[in-house]
Coordinates of C-alpha atoms and ligand atoms in Angstrom, one line a residue:
M223 CA -8.2 -28.2 -22.9
A224 CA -9.6 -24.5 -23.1
N225 CA -8.2 -22.2 -25.4
Y226 CA -7.4 -18.8 -24.5
Y227 CA -6.8 -15.8 -26.5
I228 CA -4.6 -12.6 -26.0
N229 CA -4.2 -9.5 -28.0
A230 CA -1.4 -8.0 -26.0
A231 CA -1.5 -4.8 -28.6
N232 CA -5.4 -4.2 -28.2
K233 CA -5.2 -1.8 -25.1
K234 CA -9.1 -1.3 -23.7
S235 CA -9.0 1.2 -20.7
R236 CA -6.7 1.7 -18.0
I237 CA -7.0 -0.5 -14.7
H238 CA -7.3 2.1 -12.1
K239 CA -4.9 1.4 -9.3
E240 CA -8.0 1.9 -6.8
I241 CA -9.6 -1.2 -8.1
Y242 CA -7.7 -2.5 -5.7
G243 CA -8.9 -0.3 -2.7
H244 CA -9.8 -1.5 1.0
F245 CA -12.6 -0.1 3.2
S246 CA -12.1 0.1 6.9
E247 CA -15.3 0.8 9.7
H248 CA -15.4 1.6 12.9
L249 CA -17.1 -1.8 13.2
G250 CA -15.8 -5.1 15.3
R251 CA -12.3 -5.3 15.5
C252 CA -11.2 -3.5 12.6
I253 CA -9.9 -0.3 13.6
Y254 CA -9.3 -0.9 17.2
E255 CA -7.2 -4.2 17.4
G256 CA -6.7 -4.5 13.8
I257 CA -5.4 -1.6 12.7
Y258 CA -5.0 0.8 15.6
V259 CA -3.6 -0.4 19.1
G260 CA -2.3 2.5 20.5
E261 CA 1.5 4.3 21.2
N262 CA 1.8 2.5 24.7
S263 CA 0.7 -1.2 23.1
E264 CA 3.0 -4.3 23.7
I265 CA 2.2 -5.1 19.9
P266 CA 4.9 -2.9 18.0
N267 CA 3.4 -0.3 16.4
V268 CA 4.5 3.2 14.8
N269 CA 2.5 6.1 16.2
G270 CA -0.3 3.5 17.4
M271 CA -0.7 1.4 13.8
R272 CA 0.3 -2.2 14.1
S273 CA 3.4 -2.7 12.2
D274 CA 2.4 -6.2 11.0
V275 CA -0.6 -5.0 9.5
V276 CA 1.3 -1.9 8.2
E277 CA 4.1 -4.3 6.5
A278 CA 1.1 -6.6 5.2
L279 CA -0.8 -4.7 3.6
K280 CA 2.4 -2.4 2.1
E281 CA 3.2 -6.0 0.3
I282 CA -0.3 -5.7 -1.5
R283 CA 0.3 -2.3 -2.5
V284 CA -3.2 -1.0 -0.8
P285 CA -3.8 1.8 -3.3
V286 CA -6.8 4.1 -1.4
L287 CA -8.3 3.3 1.9
R288 CA -11.9 4.0 2.3
W289 CA -12.9 5.5 6.1
P290 CA -15.1 5.8 8.7
G291 CA -17.7 3.7 7.3
G292 CA -20.2 2.1 6.1
C293 CA -23.0 2.7 8.3
F294 CA -21.3 4.4 10.9
A295 CA -20.4 7.5 8.4
D296 CA -23.7 8.5 8.9
E297 CA -23.4 8.9 12.4
Y298 CA -19.9 10.4 12.6
H299 CA -19.1 13.7 14.0
W300 CA -15.6 14.5 13.2
K301 CA -15.0 16.8 15.8
D302 CA -15.4 14.1 18.5
G303 CA -12.5 12.2 17.4
I304 CA -9.8 15.4 17.3
G305 CA -7.9 17.0 19.8
P306 CA -6.1 15.6 23.2
K307 CA -7.3 12.0 23.3
E308 CA -8.1 12.2 27.2
N309 CA -10.9 14.8 25.7
R310 CA -12.5 13.1 23.2
K311 CA -15.7 12.0 23.5
K312 CA -16.9 8.3 24.6
M313 CA -20.1 7.3 22.4
I314 CA -22.0 4.2 21.9
N315 CA -21.4 2.5 18.2
T316 CA -25.1 2.1 17.6
H317 CA -24.5 0.1 14.4
W318 CA -21.8 -2.3 15.5
G319 CA -22.4 -4.2 18.8
G320 CA -23.4 -0.8 21.2
V321 CA -20.2 -1.2 22.0
V322 CA -18.0 2.1 23.5
E323 CA -16.6 4.3 20.6
D324 CA -13.6 6.3 22.6
N325 CA -12.8 8.3 19.6
S326 CA -9.1 7.6 19.9
F327 CA -9.1 6.7 16.1
G328 CA -10.2 10.0 14.5
T329 CA -9.0 12.1 11.2
H330 CA -5.3 12.4 12.6
E331 CA -5.2 8.9 13.2
F332 CA -6.6 7.9 9.6
M333 CA -4.0 10.2 7.7
E334 CA -1.1 8.7 9.8
F335 CA -2.5 5.5 8.5
C336 CA -2.7 6.1 5.2
R337 CA 0.7 8.1 5.1
Q338 CA 2.5 4.9 6.6
L339 CA 0.9 2.7 4.1
G340 CA 1.5 5.0 1.4
C341 CA -2.5 5.0 0.1
E342 CA -4.8 7.7 -1.2
T343 CA -7.3 8.9 1.2
Y344 CA -11.1 8.2 0.8
V345 CA -13.2 9.8 3.5
N346 CA -16.7 9.3 3.9
G347 CA -18.9 12.1 4.9
N348 CA -22.1 12.2 7.1
V349 CA -25.3 13.4 5.4
G350 CA -27.7 11.1 7.2
S351 CA -26.9 13.0 10.9
G352 CA -24.6 16.0 10.1
T353 CA -25.0 19.2 8.7
V354 CA -23.8 20.8 5.7
Q355 CA -21.7 23.1 7.7
E356 CA -20.1 20.0 9.8
M357 CA -19.1 18.6 6.1
S358 CA -17.8 21.7 4.8
E359 CA -15.6 22.8 8.2
W360 CA -14.4 18.6 8.0
V361 CA -13.1 19.4 4.3
E362 CA -11.5 23.0 5.4
Y363 CA -10.0 21.3 8.6
M364 CA -8.4 18.8 6.2
T365 CA -7.2 20.6 3.2
F366 CA -7.2 24.5 3.6
N367 CA -3.5 25.8 3.5
G368 CA -3.7 29.3 5.3
V369 CA -5.5 30.9 7.7
S370 CA -9.0 30.0 8.8
P371 CA -10.6 28.8 12.1
M372 CA -10.2 25.1 10.8
A373 CA -7.0 25.3 9.6
D374 CA -5.8 27.3 12.4
L375 CA -7.7 24.2 14.6
R376 CA -5.7 21.7 12.9
A377 CA -2.6 23.4 13.7
K378 CA -3.5 23.9 17.3
N379 CA -4.0 19.7 17.2
G380 CA -0.4 19.5 15.7
H381 CA -0.7 19.5 11.9
P382 CA 0.0 23.0 10.4
E383 CA 0.5 20.9 7.3
P384 CA -2.9 20.3 5.4
W385 CA -3.3 16.9 4.2
K386 CA -4.4 15.6 0.5
V387 CA -8.1 14.0 0.3
D388 CA -8.2 12.2 -3.1
F389 CA -12.1 11.1 -2.7
F390 CA -14.6 12.3 -0.4
G391 CA -18.3 10.4 -0.3
V392 CA -20.9 12.6 0.4
G393 CA -23.2 9.6 2.4
N394 CA -23.7 6.3 3.0
E395 CA -26.2 4.0 1.8
N396 CA -28.5 6.8 2.0
W397 CA -31.3 4.5 0.8
G398 CA -30.9 2.8 4.0
C399 CA -28.7 3.0 7.2
G400 CA -27.8 6.7 5.9
G401 CA -31.2 8.4 6.3
N402 CA -33.9 6.0 4.6
M403 CA -34.3 8.7 1.8
T404 CA -35.9 8.4 -1.9
P405 CA -33.2 8.7 -4.8
E406 CA -34.5 12.0 -5.5
Y407 CA -34.5 13.7 -2.3
Y408 CA -30.5 12.4 -1.9
G409 CA -30.1 13.6 -5.1
N410 CA -31.0 17.0 -4.0
L411 CA -29.1 16.6 -1.0
Y412 CA -25.9 15.5 -2.8
R413 CA -26.3 18.7 -5.0
R414 CA -26.6 20.7 -2.1
Y415 CA -23.9 19.1 0.1
Q416 CA -21.3 18.5 -2.5
T417 CA -21.2 22.3 -3.1
Y418 CA -19.5 23.0 0.4
V419 CA -16.9 20.5 -0.4
R420 CA -14.3 23.1 -1.2
Q421 CA -11.6 22.7 -3.5
Y422 CA -9.2 24.9 -1.6
N423 CA -5.8 25.2 -3.0
S424 CA -5.2 26.7 -6.6
D425 CA -4.4 23.8 -8.5
M426 CA -7.5 22.1 -7.3
M427 CA -9.6 24.9 -7.9
A428 CA -8.5 24.7 -11.6
A429 CA -9.1 21.0 -12.0
A430 CA -12.5 21.5 -10.2
D431 CA -13.6 23.0 -13.6
D432 CA -13.2 19.4 -15.5
Q433 CA -15.2 17.2 -13.5
G434 CA -14.4 13.6 -13.9
F435 CA -12.7 10.7 -12.0
D436 CA -9.2 11.2 -13.9
E437 CA -8.6 14.5 -12.6
E438 CA -6.4 13.7 -9.6
K439 CA -5.3 17.0 -8.4
K440 CA -8.9 17.9 -6.8
I441 CA -10.8 15.9 -4.3
R442 CA -13.1 13.4 -6.7
K443 CA -16.7 13.5 -5.3
I444 CA -18.5 10.3 -4.6
A445 CA -22.2 10.1 -4.6
C446 CA -23.9 7.1 -3.1
G447 CA -25.2 4.6 -5.4
A448 CA -27.5 1.8 -5.2
N449 CA -27.8 -1.6 -3.3
V450 CA -27.6 -4.6 -5.5
D451 CA -30.2 -4.2 -8.4
D452 CA -31.6 -1.1 -7.1
T453 CA -31.9 0.7 -10.8
E454 CA -34.7 2.9 -10.0
W455 CA -31.9 4.5 -7.3
T456 CA -29.6 4.9 -9.8
E457 CA -32.1 6.3 -12.2
G458 CA -33.4 9.1 -9.7
V459 CA -29.9 9.9 -8.6
M460 CA -28.5 10.4 -11.8
K461 CA -31.5 12.2 -13.4
T462 CA -31.6 14.5 -9.9
L463 CA -28.0 15.1 -10.1
F464 CA -28.0 15.8 -13.9
R465 CA -31.1 18.1 -14.2
H466 CA -30.3 21.7 -14.1
C467 CA -26.8 21.5 -14.4
D468 CA -24.2 22.2 -17.1
P469 CA -23.3 18.8 -18.8
R470 CA -19.4 19.9 -18.6
F471 CA -19.8 19.1 -15.0
H472 CA -21.1 15.8 -14.9
G473 CA -23.7 16.3 -12.1
N474 CA -21.0 17.6 -9.9
A475 CA -19.8 14.1 -9.4
D476 CA -16.5 12.0 -9.9
G477 CA -18.2 8.8 -9.3
L478 CA -21.5 6.9 -8.5
S479 CA -21.2 3.7 -5.6
L480 CA -22.5 0.4 -5.7
H481 CA -22.8 -2.1 -2.7
Y482 CA -22.9 -5.9 -3.5
Y483 CA -22.0 -8.6 -1.1
T484 CA -22.1 -12.5 -1.5
H485 CA -24.1 -14.3 1.0
P486 CA -24.6 -17.9 -0.5
E487 CA -28.1 -18.3 1.6
G488 CA -29.7 -14.9 1.3
W489 CA -29.3 -12.0 3.6
D490 CA -31.5 -13.5 6.6
I491 CA -29.5 -16.6 6.7
K492 CA -25.9 -15.8 5.2
G493 CA -24.3 -19.2 5.6
S494 CA -21.1 -20.7 7.3
A495 CA -18.0 -19.2 6.3
T496 CA -15.8 -22.4 6.8
E497 CA -18.2 -25.4 6.4
F498 CA -20.0 -25.7 2.9
D499 CA -20.3 -28.1 0.6
E500 CA -19.9 -28.5 -3.2
K501 CA -23.1 -27.3 -3.7
T502 CA -22.7 -23.9 -1.7
W503 CA -19.0 -23.6 -3.4
Y504 CA -21.0 -23.3 -6.6
K505 CA -23.7 -21.4 -5.2
T506 CA -21.7 -18.6 -3.7
L507 CA -19.4 -18.4 -6.9
A508 CA -22.3 -18.0 -8.9
K509 CA -23.9 -15.4 -6.7
T510 CA -20.4 -13.6 -6.9
W511 CA -20.4 -13.9 -10.8
Y512 CA -23.8 -11.9 -10.4
M513 CA -21.4 -8.8 -10.2
E514 CA -21.2 -8.4 -13.6
D515 CA -24.8 -8.1 -14.2
L516 CA -25.0 -5.5 -11.5
I517 CA -22.0 -3.7 -13.6
N518 CA -24.1 -3.8 -17.0
M519 CA -27.1 -2.8 -15.4
H520 CA -26.3 0.3 -13.5
G521 CA -23.5 0.9 -16.0
A522 CA -26.6 1.3 -18.7
I523 CA -28.2 4.0 -16.7
M524 CA -24.9 6.1 -16.2
D525 CA -24.4 5.4 -19.9
Q526 CA -27.4 7.3 -20.5
Y527 CA -26.4 10.6 -18.5
D528 CA -22.6 10.2 -19.0
P529 CA -22.2 8.5 -22.1
Q530 CA -18.1 9.7 -22.1
K531 CA -17.7 7.5 -18.7
K532 CA -16.5 10.5 -16.7
L533 CA -17.8 9.1 -13.6
G534 CA -16.5 6.2 -12.0
M535 CA -18.6 3.4 -11.1
I536 CA -17.3 3.0 -7.4
V537 CA -17.5 -0.9 -5.8
D538 CA -16.8 0.8 -2.6
E539 CA -18.4 -2.4 -0.8
W540 CA -17.8 -5.8 -2.0
G541 CA -17.0 -9.4 -0.3
T542 CA -18.5 -12.2 1.2
W543 CA -21.0 -11.9 4.2
F544 CA -21.0 -14.9 6.4
T545 CA -22.6 -15.9 9.7
V546 CA -19.8 -14.7 12.2
E547 CA -17.5 -17.3 13.6
P548 CA -19.2 -19.1 16.4
G549 CA -18.4 -17.5 19.9
T550 CA -18.4 -13.9 18.3
N551 CA -20.2 -10.8 18.8
P552 CA -22.7 -10.7 16.2
G553 CA -22.4 -7.1 15.6
F554 CA -18.3 -7.5 15.1
L555 CA -19.1 -9.4 11.7
Y556 CA -15.6 -11.1 12.3
Q557 CA -15.5 -14.0 10.0
Q558 CA -12.7 -17.2 8.7
N559 CA -11.7 -16.7 5.3
T560 CA -11.1 -20.2 2.8
M561 CA -10.1 -21.0 -0.7
R562 CA -13.7 -20.2 -1.4
D563 CA -13.4 -16.4 -0.2
A564 CA -9.7 -16.4 -2.7
L565 CA -11.9 -17.5 -5.8
V566 CA -14.6 -14.9 -4.9
A567 CA -12.2 -12.2 -5.1
C568 CA -10.5 -13.5 -8.0
I569 CA -13.7 -13.8 -10.0
N570 CA -14.6 -9.9 -8.7
L571 CA -11.1 -8.5 -9.4
N572 CA -11.2 -10.0 -12.6
I573 CA -14.4 -8.5 -13.2
F574 CA -13.6 -5.3 -12.6
N575 CA -10.9 -5.5 -14.4
K576 CA -12.7 -6.5 -17.4
H577 CA -15.0 -3.6 -16.7
S578 CA -12.5 -0.8 -16.0
D579 CA -14.0 1.4 -18.4
R580 CA -16.8 2.2 -15.9
V581 CA -15.4 0.6 -12.8
K582 CA -12.8 3.0 -11.4
M583 CA -12.5 2.1 -8.0
A584 CA -13.2 -1.0 -5.6
C585 CA -13.0 -1.3 -2.2
I586 CA -13.1 -4.9 -0.2
A587 CA -15.1 -5.0 2.9
Q588 CA -13.4 -4.8 4.7
M589 CA -9.8 -4.6 5.7
V590 CA -8.9 -6.4 9.1
N591 CA -11.2 -8.7 11.5
V592 CA -14.6 -7.8 9.4
L593 CA -16.3 -10.0 6.7
Q594 CA -13.9 -10.7 3.8
S595 CA -10.8 -9.4 5.5
V596 CA -7.3 -9.7 3.9
L597 CA -5.6 -9.6 7.4
L598 CA -6.7 -11.6 10.8
T599 CA -5.6 -10.5 14.1
E600 CA -5.8 -12.1 17.6
G601 CA -3.6 -10.2 20.2
A602 CA -0.4 -10.1 18.7
K603 CA -0.6 -12.5 16.3
M604 CA -1.5 -11.9 12.8
V605 CA -2.6 -14.1 9.5
K606 CA -2.5 -13.2 5.9
T607 CA -5.9 -15.0 4.5
P608 CA -6.3 -16.9 1.1
T609 CA -8.1 -13.2 0.0
W610 CA -4.8 -11.7 1.1
H611 CA -2.7 -13.9 -1.3
V612 CA -5.1 -12.9 -4.5
F613 CA -4.7 -9.3 -4.0
N614 CA -1.0 -10.1 -4.1
L615 CA -1.2 -12.1 -7.0
F616 CA -3.6 -9.3 -8.9
K617 CA -1.4 -6.4 -7.7
E618 CA 0.7 -6.0 -11.0
H619 CA -2.4 -4.9 -13.0
Q620 CA -2.9 -2.0 -10.8
D621 CA -2.6 0.9 -13.5
A622 CA -1.8 -1.3 -16.2
D623 CA -3.8 -1.5 -19.5
L624 CA -6.6 -4.0 -19.9
V625 CA -6.0 -6.1 -23.0
E626 CA -8.7 -7.8 -25.2
S627 CA -8.8 -11.3 -24.1
F628 CA -11.3 -14.3 -24.4
I629 CA -11.0 -18.1 -22.7
E630 CA -13.1 -20.9 -23.6
T631 CA -15.1 -22.1 -20.6
T632 CA -17.3 -25.2 -19.8
K633 CA -20.2 -24.2 -17.3
I634 CA -19.9 -26.2 -14.0
G635 CA -22.1 -26.5 -10.8
E636 CA -24.5 -28.7 -9.1
E637 CA -27.7 -26.7 -9.8
A638 CA -29.3 -25.3 -12.8
E639 CA -29.7 -21.8 -11.2
Y640 CA -26.1 -21.6 -10.0
M641 CA -23.9 -23.0 -12.9
V642 CA -20.8 -20.7 -13.4
P643 CA -18.1 -20.9 -16.3
N644 CA -15.0 -23.2 -15.1
L645 CA -12.7 -20.4 -15.5
S646 CA -12.2 -16.4 -15.0
E647 CA -9.5 -14.1 -16.3
S648 CA -8.3 -11.0 -17.1
A649 CA -5.2 -9.5 -18.8
S650 CA -3.2 -6.5 -18.7
V651 CA -0.1 -4.9 -20.4
D652 CA 2.2 -2.8 -17.7
A653 CA 4.2 0.8 -18.0
K654 CA 7.2 -2.1 -18.6
G655 CA 5.4 -3.9 -21.6
R656 CA 5.0 -7.0 -19.6
L657 CA 1.9 -9.2 -19.9
H658 CA -0.2 -10.0 -16.8
V659 CA -2.7 -12.5 -16.9
T660 CA -4.5 -13.8 -13.9
I661 CA -6.9 -16.7 -14.1
G662 CA -9.1 -18.6 -11.8
N663 CA -10.2 -22.2 -11.9
L664 CA -13.3 -22.5 -10.3
S665 CA -13.7 -26.1 -10.5
V666 CA -13.3 -28.2 -7.3
T667 CA -12.4 -31.3 -8.7
Q668 CA -11.2 -30.9 -12.3
A669 CA -7.7 -29.7 -13.5
E670 CA -7.8 -27.4 -16.7
N671 CA -5.1 -27.4 -19.4
I672 CA -4.6 -23.5 -21.0
D673 CA -3.5 -23.2 -24.2
A674 CA -2.7 -19.6 -24.6
H675 CA -2.3 -17.9 -27.9
I676 CA -1.1 -14.3 -27.9
T677 CA -0.9 -11.8 -30.7
G678 CA 0.4 -8.3 -30.8
M679 CA 3.6 -9.5 -28.3
E680 CA 6.3 -12.0 -28.7
G681 CA 6.9 -13.5 -25.4
K682 CA 10.3 -14.4 -24.8
R683 CA 10.5 -15.2 -21.1
V684 CA 7.2 -16.3 -18.8
K685 CA 6.8 -17.3 -15.0
A686 CA 3.8 -18.1 -12.6
E687 CA 2.5 -17.8 -9.3
I688 CA -0.1 -20.1 -7.9
L689 CA -2.1 -20.3 -5.0
T690 CA -4.0 -23.6 -4.7
N691 CA -5.7 -26.0 -1.9
E692 CA -8.5 -27.8 -1.2
M693 CA -12.0 -25.9 -0.9
H694 CA -12.2 -25.2 2.8
A695 CA -8.2 -24.4 3.1
K696 CA -7.5 -21.9 5.4
N697 CA -5.0 -19.8 7.9
T698 CA -5.5 -19.7 11.2
F699 CA -3.6 -18.2 14.2
D700 CA -2.0 -21.8 14.8
A701 CA -1.3 -22.8 11.5
P702 CA -0.8 -19.5 9.6
D703 CA 0.8 -20.6 6.6
T704 CA -1.5 -23.4 5.1
V705 CA -2.7 -21.4 2.3
H706 CA 0.4 -19.8 0.5
S707 CA 1.4 -19.1 -3.1
T708 CA 4.2 -21.1 -4.9
T709 CA 5.9 -20.8 -8.4
H710 CA 4.0 -22.7 -10.9
D711 CA 5.1 -24.6 -13.9
V712 CA 4.0 -22.6 -17.2
K713 CA 6.0 -23.2 -20.6
L714 CA 6.1 -20.8 -23.4
T715 CA 4.5 -22.4 -26.7
A716 CA 4.9 -21.2 -30.5
D717 CA 2.1 -18.8 -30.2
G718 CA 1.9 -18.2 -26.2
F719 CA 2.1 -20.2 -23.3
G720 CA 0.8 -23.1 -21.8
C721 CA 0.1 -24.7 -18.0
V722 CA -2.1 -26.8 -16.2
L723 CA -4.4 -25.4 -13.4
P724 CA -5.1 -27.4 -10.9
P725 CA -9.0 -27.2 -9.4
C726 CA -9.6 -24.7 -6.9
S727 CA -6.7 -22.4 -7.9
V728 CA -5.8 -19.0 -8.7
V729 CA -2.9 -17.9 -10.8
H730 CA -0.6 -15.1 -12.0
I731 CA 1.2 -15.5 -15.2
T732 CA 3.6 -12.7 -16.6
V733 CA 5.1 -12.6 -20.1
E734 CA 7.7 -10.8 -21.2
S735 CA 8.9 -9.7 -24.5
S736 CA 12.8 -9.2 -23.9
D737 CA 15.2 -11.8 -22.5
Ligands
LIG982 O1 -19.3 -3.3 5.9 C1 -20.9 -3.4 6.6 C2 -21.6 -2.8 6.4 O2 -22.5 -3.2 5.5 C3 -21.6 -1.1 6.2 O3 -21.6 -0.5 7.4 C4 -22.6 -0.7 5.3 O4 -22.6 0.4 4.3 C5 -23.3 -2.0 4.3 O5 -24.4 -2.3 4.5

């Protein structure tokens, strides 16, 4: 039996809805086929966007979408993707499979997709191979409301109204595919490029003086952060951003990214998405839990420069990265998704919630058909993966307040190096005063009794929804509903609630204080 202590009155930090964000790159079948099929497709669509995909994504309340990359971003020249489609440049996608990129999905299409989803926009600019002028003009094209060369061009291309760019990434992985830079060199380029990411409308200009992630009126600028445990990068970039800079301006940034993927057998081998034993199950989950060490490690450096935590840590690429499905293009990164991915998502999202004082955004890689996708498509068919179901179970945490919680755990696993706590959890209270608890049981074999003790709130009603199955279970195009959530038995107790969590499960429990 595991005692679980929750103090619903001790609010810690807001769980920014952006923690439940997504990433979509011009990679494999993410954009083309997965999101965009074109207006003339027989697959039902609105302005070219697949209706089934839009509906499924709206259901999990996608809060923000990052685009166009990834590595693709630092080779993307935005003017190739505007104007009449027949005139758009055809190019080679050198990073991903060497296929032809016809640029039929560009800025207008991205903004239209976000409009249909009702989500915020996170555009990632090109520092690696683009110019300051190019970046500056893109921002002018997207956001300037008045008479200017770029605003006029936007109107000529059918969109007189400016769009809102909520977040702008100044480069991607500039320590690697984005230009192989040193941290100091990138830091200096960041300072220069971001200067010309102008806050055009008057509201934004007023807000710009008060730099920080929480200033929603302006374009929030994200600097390129580290890969995995590269603290030299974090230190070098932070030092360069804050040097010779008025401290009120927080390095002229609102966030610093972090990328960390879970690949059980290491970067070179990766490992199968669907065929694994219990040893690999625990190794995968232990490597996922490493995310918490990384947040603490990079967070400690950020704290030295930004003790008020105005800069968000932006984990804008996370998820499993396995060997591609047999018979598919290795450059397309298409992989299946099992209950193991569900537990990986549960662990990561609970960690992000717990660290929401610093982690203010996270984007799973990637949205459709690439890496740990929430949706997979094949022609007109679409399946919701186990990862989609976890996002659905966790969605009530969006913009709720994290509250103090602690659960008793035991260490489980098959190798000393890869032991994990048997349970992962986080708890929040939403604007209506409801308590939301998400717990994962990481054991493949053992059920766990949960005895929750709540202070700061008197529970009157409780309900639970669970996702559980055997560890290899997945949804396929022939059997799309093998893994799905169901209601679960949970009882109010004298001071909280009690339930049994079956092995290999993720649960969302809601406690209400009114009848
Ligand atoms: O998500 C796939 C790739 O992983 C991205 O393009 C890059 O940023 C990262 O290395």
